[in-house]
Every structure is written in C-alpha cells, then in structure tokens.
Coordinates of C-alpha atoms in Angstrom, one line a residue:
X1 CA 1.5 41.2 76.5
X2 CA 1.6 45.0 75.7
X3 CA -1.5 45.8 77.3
X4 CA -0.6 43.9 80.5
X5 CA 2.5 46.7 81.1
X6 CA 0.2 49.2 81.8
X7 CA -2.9 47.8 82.6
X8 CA -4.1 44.8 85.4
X9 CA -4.5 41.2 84.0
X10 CA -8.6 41.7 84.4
X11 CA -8.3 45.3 81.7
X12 CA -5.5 43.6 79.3
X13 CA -7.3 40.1 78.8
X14 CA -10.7 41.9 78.6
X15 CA -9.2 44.8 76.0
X16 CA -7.8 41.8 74.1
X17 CA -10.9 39.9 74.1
X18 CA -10.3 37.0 76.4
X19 CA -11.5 35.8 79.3
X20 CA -10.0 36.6 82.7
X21 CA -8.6 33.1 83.4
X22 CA -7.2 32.8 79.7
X23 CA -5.7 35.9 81.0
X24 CA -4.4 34.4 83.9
X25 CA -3.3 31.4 82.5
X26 CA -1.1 33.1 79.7
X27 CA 0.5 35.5 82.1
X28 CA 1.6 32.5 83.9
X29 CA 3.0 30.3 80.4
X30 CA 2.9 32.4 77.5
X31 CA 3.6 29.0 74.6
X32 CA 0.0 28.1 73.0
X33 CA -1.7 24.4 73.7
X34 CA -0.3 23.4 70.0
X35 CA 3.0 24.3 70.6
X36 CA 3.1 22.3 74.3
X37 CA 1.5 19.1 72.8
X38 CA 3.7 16.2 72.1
X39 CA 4.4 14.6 68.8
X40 CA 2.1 11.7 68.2
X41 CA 3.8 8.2 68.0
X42 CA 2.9 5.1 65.9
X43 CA -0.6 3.9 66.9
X44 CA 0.2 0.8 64.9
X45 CA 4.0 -1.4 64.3
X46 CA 6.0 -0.2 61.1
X47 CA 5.6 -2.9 58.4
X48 CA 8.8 -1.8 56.8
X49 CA 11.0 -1.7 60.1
X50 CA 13.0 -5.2 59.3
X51 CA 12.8 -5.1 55.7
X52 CA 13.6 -1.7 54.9
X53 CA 17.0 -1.1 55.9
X54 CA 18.2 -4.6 55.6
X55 CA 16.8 -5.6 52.2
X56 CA 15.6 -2.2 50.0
X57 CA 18.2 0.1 50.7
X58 CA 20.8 -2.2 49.6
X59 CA 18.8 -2.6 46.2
X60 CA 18.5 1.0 45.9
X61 CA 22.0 1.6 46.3
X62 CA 23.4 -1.0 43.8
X63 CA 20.3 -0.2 41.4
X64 CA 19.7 3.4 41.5
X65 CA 17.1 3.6 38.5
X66 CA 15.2 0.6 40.1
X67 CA 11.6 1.4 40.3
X68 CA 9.4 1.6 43.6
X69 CA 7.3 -1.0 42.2
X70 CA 9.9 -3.3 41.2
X71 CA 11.0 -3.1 45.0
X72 CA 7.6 -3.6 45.9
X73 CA 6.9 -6.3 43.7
X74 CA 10.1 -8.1 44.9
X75 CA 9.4 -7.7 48.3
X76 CA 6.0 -9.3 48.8
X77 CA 7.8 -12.5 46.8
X78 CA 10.1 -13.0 48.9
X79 CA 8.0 -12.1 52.2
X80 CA 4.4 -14.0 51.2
X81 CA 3.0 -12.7 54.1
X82 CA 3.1 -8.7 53.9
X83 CA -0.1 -7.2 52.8
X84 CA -0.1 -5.8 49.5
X85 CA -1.3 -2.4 51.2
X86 CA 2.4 -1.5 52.4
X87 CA 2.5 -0.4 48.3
X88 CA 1.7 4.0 48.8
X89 CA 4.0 3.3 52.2
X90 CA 7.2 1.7 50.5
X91 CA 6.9 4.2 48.0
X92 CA 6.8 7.4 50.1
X93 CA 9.9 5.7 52.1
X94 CA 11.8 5.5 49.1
X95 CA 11.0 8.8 47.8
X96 CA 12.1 10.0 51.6
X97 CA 15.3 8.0 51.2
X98 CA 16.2 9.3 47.8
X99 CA 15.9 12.8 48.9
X100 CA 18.7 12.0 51.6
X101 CA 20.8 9.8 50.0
X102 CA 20.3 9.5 46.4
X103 CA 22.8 10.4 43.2
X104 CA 22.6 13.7 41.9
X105 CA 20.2 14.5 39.1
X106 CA 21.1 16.4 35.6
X107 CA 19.8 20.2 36.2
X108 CA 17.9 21.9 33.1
X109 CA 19.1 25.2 32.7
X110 CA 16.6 27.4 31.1
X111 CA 18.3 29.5 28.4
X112 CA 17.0 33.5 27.6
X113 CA 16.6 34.1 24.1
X114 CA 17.3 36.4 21.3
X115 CA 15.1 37.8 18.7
X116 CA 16.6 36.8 15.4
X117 CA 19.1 34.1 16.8
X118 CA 18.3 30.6 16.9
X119 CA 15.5 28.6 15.1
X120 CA 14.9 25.0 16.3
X121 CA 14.0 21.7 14.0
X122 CA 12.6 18.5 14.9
X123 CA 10.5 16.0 13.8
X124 CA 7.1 14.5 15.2
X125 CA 5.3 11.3 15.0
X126 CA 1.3 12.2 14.2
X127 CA 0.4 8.4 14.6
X128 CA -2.2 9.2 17.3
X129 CA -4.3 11.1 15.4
X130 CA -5.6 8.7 13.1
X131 CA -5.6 10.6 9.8
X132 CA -6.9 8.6 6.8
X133 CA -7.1 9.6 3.0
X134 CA -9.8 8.2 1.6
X135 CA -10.1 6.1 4.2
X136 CA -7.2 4.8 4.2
X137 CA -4.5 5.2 7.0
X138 CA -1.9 8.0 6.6
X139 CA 1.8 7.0 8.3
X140 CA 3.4 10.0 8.6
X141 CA 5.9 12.4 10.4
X142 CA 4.9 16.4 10.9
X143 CA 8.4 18.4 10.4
X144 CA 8.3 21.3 13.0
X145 CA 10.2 24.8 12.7
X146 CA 10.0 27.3 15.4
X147 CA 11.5 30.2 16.1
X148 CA 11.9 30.4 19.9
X149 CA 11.8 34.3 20.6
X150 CA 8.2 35.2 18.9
X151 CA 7.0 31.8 18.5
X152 CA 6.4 31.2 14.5
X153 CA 5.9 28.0 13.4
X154 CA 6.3 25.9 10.5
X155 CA 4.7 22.3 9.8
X156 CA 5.4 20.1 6.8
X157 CA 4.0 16.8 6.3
X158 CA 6.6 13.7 6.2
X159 CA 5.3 10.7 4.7
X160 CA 8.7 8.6 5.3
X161 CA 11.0 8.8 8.4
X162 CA 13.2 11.5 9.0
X163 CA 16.0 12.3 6.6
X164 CA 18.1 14.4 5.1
X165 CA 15.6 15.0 2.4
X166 CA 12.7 15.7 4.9
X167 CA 14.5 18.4 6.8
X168 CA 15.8 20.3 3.9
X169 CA 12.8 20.4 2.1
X170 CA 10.9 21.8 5.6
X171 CA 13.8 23.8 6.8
X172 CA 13.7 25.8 3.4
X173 CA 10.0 26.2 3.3
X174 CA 10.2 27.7 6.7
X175 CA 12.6 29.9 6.5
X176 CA 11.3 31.6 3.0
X177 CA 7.9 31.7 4.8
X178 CA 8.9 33.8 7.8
X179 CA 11.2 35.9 5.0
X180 CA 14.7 35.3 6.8
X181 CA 17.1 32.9 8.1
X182 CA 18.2 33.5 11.5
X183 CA 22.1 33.5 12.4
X184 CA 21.8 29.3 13.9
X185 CA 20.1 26.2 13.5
X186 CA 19.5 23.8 16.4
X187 CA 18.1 20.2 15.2
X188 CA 18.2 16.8 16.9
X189 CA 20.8 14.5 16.2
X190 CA 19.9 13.4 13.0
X191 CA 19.7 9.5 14.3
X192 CA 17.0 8.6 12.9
X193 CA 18.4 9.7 9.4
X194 CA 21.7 8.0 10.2
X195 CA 20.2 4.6 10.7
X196 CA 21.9 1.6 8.7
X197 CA 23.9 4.1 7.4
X198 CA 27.8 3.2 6.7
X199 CA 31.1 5.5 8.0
X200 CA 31.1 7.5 4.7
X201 CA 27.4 7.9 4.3
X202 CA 26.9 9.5 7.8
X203 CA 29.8 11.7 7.2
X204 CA 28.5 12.8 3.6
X205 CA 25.0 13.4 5.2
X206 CA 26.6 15.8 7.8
X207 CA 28.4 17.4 5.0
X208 CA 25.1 18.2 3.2
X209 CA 23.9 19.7 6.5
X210 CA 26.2 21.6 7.3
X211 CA 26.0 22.9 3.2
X212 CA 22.7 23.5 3.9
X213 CA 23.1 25.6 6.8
X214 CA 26.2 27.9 5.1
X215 CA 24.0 28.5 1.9
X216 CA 21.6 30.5 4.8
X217 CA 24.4 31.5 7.0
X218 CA 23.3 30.0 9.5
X219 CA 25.7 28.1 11.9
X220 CA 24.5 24.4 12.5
X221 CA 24.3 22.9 16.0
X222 CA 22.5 19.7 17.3
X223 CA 21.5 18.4 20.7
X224 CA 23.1 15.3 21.9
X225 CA 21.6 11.6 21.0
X226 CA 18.4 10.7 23.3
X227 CA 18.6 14.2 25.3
X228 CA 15.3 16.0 24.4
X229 CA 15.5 18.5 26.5
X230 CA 18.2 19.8 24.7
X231 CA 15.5 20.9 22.1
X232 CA 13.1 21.6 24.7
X233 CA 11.7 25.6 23.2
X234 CA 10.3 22.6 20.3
X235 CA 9.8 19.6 22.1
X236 CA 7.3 21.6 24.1
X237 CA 5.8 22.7 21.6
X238 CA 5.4 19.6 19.5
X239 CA 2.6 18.8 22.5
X240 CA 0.7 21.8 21.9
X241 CA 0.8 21.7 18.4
X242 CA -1.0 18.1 18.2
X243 CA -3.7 19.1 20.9
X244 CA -4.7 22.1 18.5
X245 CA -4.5 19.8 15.4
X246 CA -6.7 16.9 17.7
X247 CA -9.1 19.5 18.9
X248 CA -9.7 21.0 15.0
X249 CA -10.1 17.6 14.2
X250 CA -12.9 16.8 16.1
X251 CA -14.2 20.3 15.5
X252 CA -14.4 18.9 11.8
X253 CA -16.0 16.1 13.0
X254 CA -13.3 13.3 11.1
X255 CA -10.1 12.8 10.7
X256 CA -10.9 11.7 6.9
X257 CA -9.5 13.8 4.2
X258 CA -10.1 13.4 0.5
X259 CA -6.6 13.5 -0.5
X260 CA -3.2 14.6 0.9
X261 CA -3.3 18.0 -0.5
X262 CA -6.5 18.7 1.6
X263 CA -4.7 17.6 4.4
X264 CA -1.8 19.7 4.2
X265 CA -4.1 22.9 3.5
X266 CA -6.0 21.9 7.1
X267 CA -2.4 21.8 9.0
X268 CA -1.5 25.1 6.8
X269 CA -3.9 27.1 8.4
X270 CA -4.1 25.5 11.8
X271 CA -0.5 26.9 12.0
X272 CA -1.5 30.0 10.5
X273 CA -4.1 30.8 12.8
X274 CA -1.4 30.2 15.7
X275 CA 1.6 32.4 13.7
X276 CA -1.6 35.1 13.6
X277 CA -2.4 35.4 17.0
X278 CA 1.7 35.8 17.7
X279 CA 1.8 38.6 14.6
X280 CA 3.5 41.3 16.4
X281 CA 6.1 39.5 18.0
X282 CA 6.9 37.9 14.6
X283 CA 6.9 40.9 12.8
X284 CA 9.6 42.1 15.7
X285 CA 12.0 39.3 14.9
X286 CA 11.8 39.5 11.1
X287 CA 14.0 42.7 11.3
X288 CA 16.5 41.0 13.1
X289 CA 16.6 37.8 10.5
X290 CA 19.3 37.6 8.0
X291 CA 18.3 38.0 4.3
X292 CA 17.5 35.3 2.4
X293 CA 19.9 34.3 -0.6
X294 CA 18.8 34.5 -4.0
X295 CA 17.5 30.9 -4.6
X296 CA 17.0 27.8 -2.6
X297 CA 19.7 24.7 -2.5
X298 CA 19.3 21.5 -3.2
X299 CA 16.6 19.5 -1.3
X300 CA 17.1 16.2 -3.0
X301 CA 19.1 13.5 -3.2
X302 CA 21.0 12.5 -6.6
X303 CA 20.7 8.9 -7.4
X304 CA 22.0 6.9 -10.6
X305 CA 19.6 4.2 -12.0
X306 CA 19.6 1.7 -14.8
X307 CA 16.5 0.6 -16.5
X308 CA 15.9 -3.0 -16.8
X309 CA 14.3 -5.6 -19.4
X310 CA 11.2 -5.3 -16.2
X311 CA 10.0 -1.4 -17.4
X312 CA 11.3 0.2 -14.3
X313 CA 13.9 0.4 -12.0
X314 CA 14.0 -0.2 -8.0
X315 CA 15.2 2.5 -5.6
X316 CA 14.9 2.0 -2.1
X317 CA 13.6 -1.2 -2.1
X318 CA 10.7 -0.2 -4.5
X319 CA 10.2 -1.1 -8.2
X320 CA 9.0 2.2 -10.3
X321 CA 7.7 1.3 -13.9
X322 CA 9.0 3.7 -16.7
X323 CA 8.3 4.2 -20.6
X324 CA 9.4 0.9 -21.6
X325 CA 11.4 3.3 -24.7
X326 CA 13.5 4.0 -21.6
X327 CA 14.9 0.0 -21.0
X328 CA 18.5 -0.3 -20.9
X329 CA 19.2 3.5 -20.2
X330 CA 20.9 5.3 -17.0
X331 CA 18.8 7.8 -15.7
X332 CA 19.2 10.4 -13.5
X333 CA 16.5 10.2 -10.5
X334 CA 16.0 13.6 -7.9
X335 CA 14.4 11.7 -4.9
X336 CA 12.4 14.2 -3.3
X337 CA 10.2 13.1 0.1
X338 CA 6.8 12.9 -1.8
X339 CA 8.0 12.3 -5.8
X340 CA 11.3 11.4 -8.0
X341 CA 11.9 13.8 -11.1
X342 CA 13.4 11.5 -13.8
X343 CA 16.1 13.3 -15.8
X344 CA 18.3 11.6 -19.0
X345 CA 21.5 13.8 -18.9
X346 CA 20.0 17.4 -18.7
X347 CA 16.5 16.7 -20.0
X348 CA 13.6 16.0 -17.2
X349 CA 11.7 13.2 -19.1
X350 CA 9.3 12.4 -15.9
X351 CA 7.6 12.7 -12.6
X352 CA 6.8 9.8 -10.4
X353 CA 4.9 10.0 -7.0
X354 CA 7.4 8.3 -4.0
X355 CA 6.8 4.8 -3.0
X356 CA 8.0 3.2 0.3
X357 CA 8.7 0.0 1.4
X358 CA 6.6 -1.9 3.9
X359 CA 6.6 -1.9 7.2
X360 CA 7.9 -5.5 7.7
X361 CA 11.0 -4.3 5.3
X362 CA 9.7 -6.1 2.4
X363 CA 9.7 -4.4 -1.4
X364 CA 7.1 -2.2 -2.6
X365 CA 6.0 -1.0 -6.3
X366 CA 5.2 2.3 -7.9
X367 CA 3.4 1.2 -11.1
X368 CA 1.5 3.2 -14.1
X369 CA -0.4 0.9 -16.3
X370 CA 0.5 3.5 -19.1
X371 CA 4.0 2.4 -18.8
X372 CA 3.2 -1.1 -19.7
X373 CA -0.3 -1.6 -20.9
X374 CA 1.1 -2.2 -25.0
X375 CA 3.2 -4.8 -24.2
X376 CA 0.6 -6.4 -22.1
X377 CA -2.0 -6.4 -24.6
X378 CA 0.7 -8.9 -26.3
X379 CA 0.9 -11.0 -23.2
X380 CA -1.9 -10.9 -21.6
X381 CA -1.4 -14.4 -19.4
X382 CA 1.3 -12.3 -17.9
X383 CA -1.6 -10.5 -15.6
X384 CA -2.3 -13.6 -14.1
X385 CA 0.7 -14.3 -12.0
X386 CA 1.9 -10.3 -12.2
X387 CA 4.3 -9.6 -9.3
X388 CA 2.6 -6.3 -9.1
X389 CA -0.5 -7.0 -10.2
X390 CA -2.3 -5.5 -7.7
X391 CA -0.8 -2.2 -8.4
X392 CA -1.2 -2.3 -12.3
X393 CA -5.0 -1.6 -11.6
X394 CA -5.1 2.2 -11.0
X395 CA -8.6 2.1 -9.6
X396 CA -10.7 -0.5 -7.2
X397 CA -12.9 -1.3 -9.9
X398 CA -10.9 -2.7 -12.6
X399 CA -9.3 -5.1 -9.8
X400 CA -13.2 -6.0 -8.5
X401 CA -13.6 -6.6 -12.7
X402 CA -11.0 -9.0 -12.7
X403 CA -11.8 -11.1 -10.1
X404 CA -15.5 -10.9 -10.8
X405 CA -13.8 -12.2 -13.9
X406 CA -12.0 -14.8 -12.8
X407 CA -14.0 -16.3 -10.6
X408 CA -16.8 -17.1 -13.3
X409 CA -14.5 -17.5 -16.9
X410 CA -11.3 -19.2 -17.8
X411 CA -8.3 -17.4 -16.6
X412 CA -7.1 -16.7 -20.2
X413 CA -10.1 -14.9 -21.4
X414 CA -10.7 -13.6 -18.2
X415 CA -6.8 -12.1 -18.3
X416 CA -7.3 -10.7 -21.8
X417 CA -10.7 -8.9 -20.7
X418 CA -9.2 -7.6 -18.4
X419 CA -5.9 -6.3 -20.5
X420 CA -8.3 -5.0 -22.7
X421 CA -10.3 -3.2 -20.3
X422 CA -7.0 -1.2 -19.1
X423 CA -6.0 -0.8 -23.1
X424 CA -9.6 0.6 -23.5
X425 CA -8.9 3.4 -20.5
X426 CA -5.4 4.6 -22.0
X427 CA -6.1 4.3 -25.8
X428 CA -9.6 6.6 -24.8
X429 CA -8.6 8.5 -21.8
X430 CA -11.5 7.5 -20.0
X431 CA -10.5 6.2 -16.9
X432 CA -12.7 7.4 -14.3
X433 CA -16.2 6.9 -16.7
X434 CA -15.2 3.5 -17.4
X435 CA -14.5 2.7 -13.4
X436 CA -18.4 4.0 -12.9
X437 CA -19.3 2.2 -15.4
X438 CA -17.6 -1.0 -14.5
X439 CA -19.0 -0.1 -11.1
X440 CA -22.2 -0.1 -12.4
X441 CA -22.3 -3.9 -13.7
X442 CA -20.8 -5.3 -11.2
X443 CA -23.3 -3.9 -9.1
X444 CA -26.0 -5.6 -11.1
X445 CA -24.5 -8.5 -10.7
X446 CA -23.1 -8.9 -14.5
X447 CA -20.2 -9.0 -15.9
X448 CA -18.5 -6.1 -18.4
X449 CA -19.2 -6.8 -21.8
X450 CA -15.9 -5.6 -23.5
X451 CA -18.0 -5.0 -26.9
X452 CA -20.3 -2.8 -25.3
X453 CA -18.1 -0.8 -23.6
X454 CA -15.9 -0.3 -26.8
X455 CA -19.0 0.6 -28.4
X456 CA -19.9 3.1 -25.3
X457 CA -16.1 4.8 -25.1
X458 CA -15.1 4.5 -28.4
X459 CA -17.0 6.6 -31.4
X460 CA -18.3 5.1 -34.3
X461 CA -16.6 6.0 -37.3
X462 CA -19.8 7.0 -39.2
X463 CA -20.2 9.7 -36.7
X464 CA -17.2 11.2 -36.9
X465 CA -17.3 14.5 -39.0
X466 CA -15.7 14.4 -42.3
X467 CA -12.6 17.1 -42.3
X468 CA -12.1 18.6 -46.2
X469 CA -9.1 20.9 -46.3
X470 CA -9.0 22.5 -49.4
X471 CA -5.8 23.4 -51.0
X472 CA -4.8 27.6 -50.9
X473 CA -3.7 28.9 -54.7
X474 CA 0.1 30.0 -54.3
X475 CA -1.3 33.0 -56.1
X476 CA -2.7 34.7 -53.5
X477 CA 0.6 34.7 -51.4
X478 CA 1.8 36.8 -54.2
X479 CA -0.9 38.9 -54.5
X480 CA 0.1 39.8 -50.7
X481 CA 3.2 40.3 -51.4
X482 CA 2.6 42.9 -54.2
X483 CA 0.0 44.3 -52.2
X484 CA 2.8 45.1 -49.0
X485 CA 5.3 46.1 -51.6
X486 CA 2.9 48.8 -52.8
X487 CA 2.3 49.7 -49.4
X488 CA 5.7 50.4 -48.9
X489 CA 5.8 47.5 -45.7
X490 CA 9.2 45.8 -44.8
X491 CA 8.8 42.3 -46.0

C-alpha cells in the first residue's frame, strides 16, 4: 500500500512482487481470502445437543468432582443407542464447560527460599523397587531430608511405618551430616505416626517433636493432613530420588543385596553422588546453618517390660526371648527403629534386633536359641508343638534337619536330635560349619548322625594338650624386692 502512493498500480504490485491483477484486486478490497471466508458449520448433527444441557450439566453442577467417564458411562446406560465414540467429544465439552462455569480451584503459590532457613522431612514408600535381602523381600520406608535452597539430601532406611522414632533418628543423622541445623523444620503431618493413637499419646508424641526441634533450635511446622503440596520442595523430589535409585539398580543388574547393611551403603552413595554434584551450593548454605549442639537427644522411645515364666517379653505385638536368668524382672527396653537396647536400672545387659508384627496384624517373635537352648535340652518334646518354633532355628538347615527328621523317625527322638543338634552349635560355637555340614547330608540324602557330628565339632579329650603350671617360689619376689631396694626404686 506504500508503494501505490507514489507509484501506478502496474510499478507497486510489480515492485512488491505480485501480479498486476493481484494488484488490482487488493487496491479494490485490501482483507485477505482467509480473513473473508466464513466459519465452517457442522457437516454432521451434534450428538450431545439434547443430552447435554438437559442431563450432564445438571450432574456436573450437583457433583462437581464427578468424572468425565462416569458421565459418559452413565449416559450411554440410560440412552442404549449413542455410539460409544461420543467418548473424546463429551469429554472435551465438559472440559469447555468447566472452564466457564466451574468452582474455583486451590492456587499453589510457589515460595522463594532462603539459604539456611528451612529443611523439609518426609517419608517415602520404596515398595516399587523390589529390594530383597537374600532374596527375601524388604518392606520398607526411605526417610527423606532436604534442604530446599542448595538441594542436600539425606536418606535413611525405615523398616517399620513412620514414627516418632523413624524421624528422629533420620532428622538427627541429617542434620550432623550437613554440620548444621537450619532455623525451621517443615514435616508432614505426622498421621501416619498418630494412627490408633489415644488423646494423650498424640499430644505426648507432639510434645517429643516439638523437644526435638528446640534441642536444634529449630522452630517446628507441618503441612496440613492429605495436602502434599504443602511439602512440595520434597515431594518433588521424592520422584527423582527413586528414578536415580531404579536406574542404579538396574545398572547393578539386581535388586538383591546380601544383607541390609549393603543396602544402606548402595542408597549412601547414590545420595552422595547427588549432594556431590550440588557441592558449591551446599557449601554456600552451611555458613548460614545454626551450630549444632553438643550431643544428640533422644531418638528412642522408653518402654517398661516384665519378663515372664515364657523367656521373653512382648512389645508391640512381638514376643523377644531373653536370658532366662532375667524371668520375673522389669527391664528397661530403648526401642530404636532397627534394635531394642535392654537396660536393668542403669546397666545395658543386651541388644536385640527389632521385630514387627505381620501384615495381617497378627503377633510376631524375635527369638535366640541361646536364650533357651538349656532348658530345652530338658524338654525337648517342647520343640514339637513350639509356638515359635520356626524362629528357634537360626539357620535354614537346622529347620530342613528337623523335618528331614521327622518325616522318617519318631517325633521324640527326632525332637531330641534336633535339641541336640542346636545344644551342639552354642555349647561349640559352630554354627555356620555345622549348617554346611548339615547341608551336606541332607544333600546326600542321609540323615545327621548326632555322634558323628559330636565327634567332628567337638575335640577328643586325648588330643587336647596337657597344661602343667608350675608353682613360682615366694623367694624370688623377695629377691626383687631387695634387688629395687638396693636400686634405690620407690616400691
């Protein structure tokens, strides 16, 4: 239009690089073809045009949350006849409608953070993985710590639910590993933890939290019940966490470890390798972390337990044998997530590794054949209908012994072979060579000959060496004595 001001339609449509009647025919309407064209109308009928206004608006409005594919669903029962391909059409109506006319959604607000000022805690299920030890299936929890502003991270593996227990044991770990506490601590709402708990207990388990946070001076916060988002700078990064523990796993080529320790060493330095790569930013933030006080607090919970005419005591809906020396006596038990530390007033006597109950709720045992193998030896019918039986036999083999034994002797002897067998293992120490042993026969196709192996684990007393100790004359002390007194020596 600029060149036709000074020059003739032919020069302007030729200098613009059109032809003379594109020239012509612009001078006379300057819109383009696309903008004169008419909107296209429905080449076929609407399928929704007596349904949707009558029947799924009014659902949407008294059900808001009501899925598209509930509506759709509903729809084709009560109209047989409309073809299930109206499906991506209902759905993009109902998205259309929504925008218009639906309620008001909760806005995230996206927070700017401060080096040194808040560190997040949560708790993660690692079910998906598929870890095993020893090949059998690990049920745990990873506890996550992160620090929002440079990223460090902190994982400790849970083997019961969240608790108390769990997140002070992780919390501490974390914050003496990144050498500082910073001045708040944002965790979930501690529901999980507070299940089939009464009044008092979830107000003494709040108290202990909030303890725990004053002992780091840190102030204690929490995001409201079923609200993730409110937790999001660790929610997040729960996600990307797991894919780089999936990935290293199938790097390794199995999730199989040999025992828990090796498993905690793998997530150890999968998180080290991420705080590495964020090393300057976390070296930023440590100079704005509080100091550290001069010890940790408690990360345990105190419990008071008697000792019954059974060997042990239950806690938690699990039985833990003890030194049967210890029957009738209250004990002092620290239940830690992974052990108990036994205490009688002051004095630790022992430490037991944590048992759970089952997943159906039903009582579990923690048992040490140690504990109870004398009194056995003195009842040894008592194996044969043993409540926890199954967990007296501290190896696979002695329990493929027994019913090996069982199956092919009487049930006394094959009880007090058995007994024996276990006696043999504590009275010798040699319970891993006799399970290869045992191992060994079975394999053959035999079964263990109690005399042989006595013979085998147990020395003969002609080849033991014959200890003389010969008496020292009380005349050579005092010849020492003179001989320092001479010397002029302070006795």
């Amino acid at each position: 239009m600029k060149l036709r001001q000074d020059h003739p339609i032919e020069v302007a449509a030729a200098r613009a690089g059109m032809s003379r009647a594109s020239g012509y025919r612009i001078s006379k309407d300057p819109q383009l073809p696309s903008q004169r064209a008419q909107p296209r109308g429905r080449r076929r009928p609407d399928p929704l045009e007596h349904i949707f206004d009558a029947e799924v608006v009014p659902l949407l409005q008294s059900a808001p949350g009501l899925r598209p594919v509930a509506i759709f669903e509903e729809m084709l029962r009560r109209h047989p006849d409309l073809s299930p391909g109206i499906r991506r059409t209902l759905e993009r109506r109902i998205r259309a409608w929504r925008a218009v006319h639906g309620e008001e959604q909760e806005v995230i607000f996206r927070q700017v953070h401060e080096p040194g000022r808040l560190a997040l805690s949560d708790f993660t299920d690692m079910g998906a993985l598929d870890v095993t030890i020893a090949g059998q299936p690990l049920d745990h929890l990873l506890y996550h710590f992160r620090l929002p502003w440079s990223g460090f991270e902190h994982a400790h593996v849970i083997l019961g639910g969240e608790s108390f227990v769990a997140l002070a044991e992780g919390l501490q770990n974390a914050l003496w590993s990144v050498g500082g506490a910073p001045s708040s601590h944002r965790s979930d709402s501690l529901s999980a933890a507070f299940r089939n708990l009464d009044a008092d207990a979830r107000a003494d388990l709040t108290t202990r939290y909030d303890a725990l946070c004053a002992h780091y001076r840190m102030t204690p916060t929490r995001n409201n019940k079923g609200v993730a988002h409110e937790n999001g700078s660790i929610e997040s990064a729960h996600g990307h966490l797991k894919s780089a523990i999936r990935d290293a796993l199938l790097m390794r080529g199995s999730a199989d470890f040999d025992d828990l320790d090796g498993y905690r060493a793998f997530i150890d330095e999968i998180v080290g390798r991420r705080n590495a790569a964020r090393g300057k930013r976390i070296a930023a933030e440590r100079s704005y972390l509080q100091g550290l006080p001069a010890r940790r607090t408690t990360d345990f919970e105190e419990v008071i337990v008697t000792v019954s005419s059974t060997g042990g005591f239950t806690l938690r809906k699990v039985f833990y044998t003890v030194p049967s020396r210890l029957i009738g006596h209250r004990l002092r038990v620290r239940l830690f997530d992974n052990r108990l530390e036994v205490f009688t007033g002051g004095t630790h006597l022992l430490t037991l590794p944590r048992g759970r109950a089952r997943a159906n709720g039903k009582h579990d045992q923690v048992v040490n054949y140690h504990h109870v193998i004398h009194s056995l030896r003195r009842k040894p019918m008592a194996l044969s209908r043993l409540i926890y039986r199954d967990k007296l036999f501290p190896r696979q083999e002695y329990r493929r012994a027994f019913e090996a034994l069982i199956d092919r002797l009487p049930e006394r002897q094959a009880c007090k072979i058995t007994v024996e067998l276990l006696a043999l293992a504590h009275d010798r120490g040699c319970e891993a060579e006799l399970a290869r042993e045992l191992s060994r026969v079975l394999g053959d196709g035999g079964l263990p000959d109690l005399v042989a192996l006595r013979g085998k684990f147990t020395p003969h007393a002609g080849s033991l060496p014959a200890v003389t100790v010969q008496s020292v004359s009380l005349d050579s002390y005092e010849a020492l004595v003179k001989t320092a007194d001479a010397a002029g020596v302070p006795a």
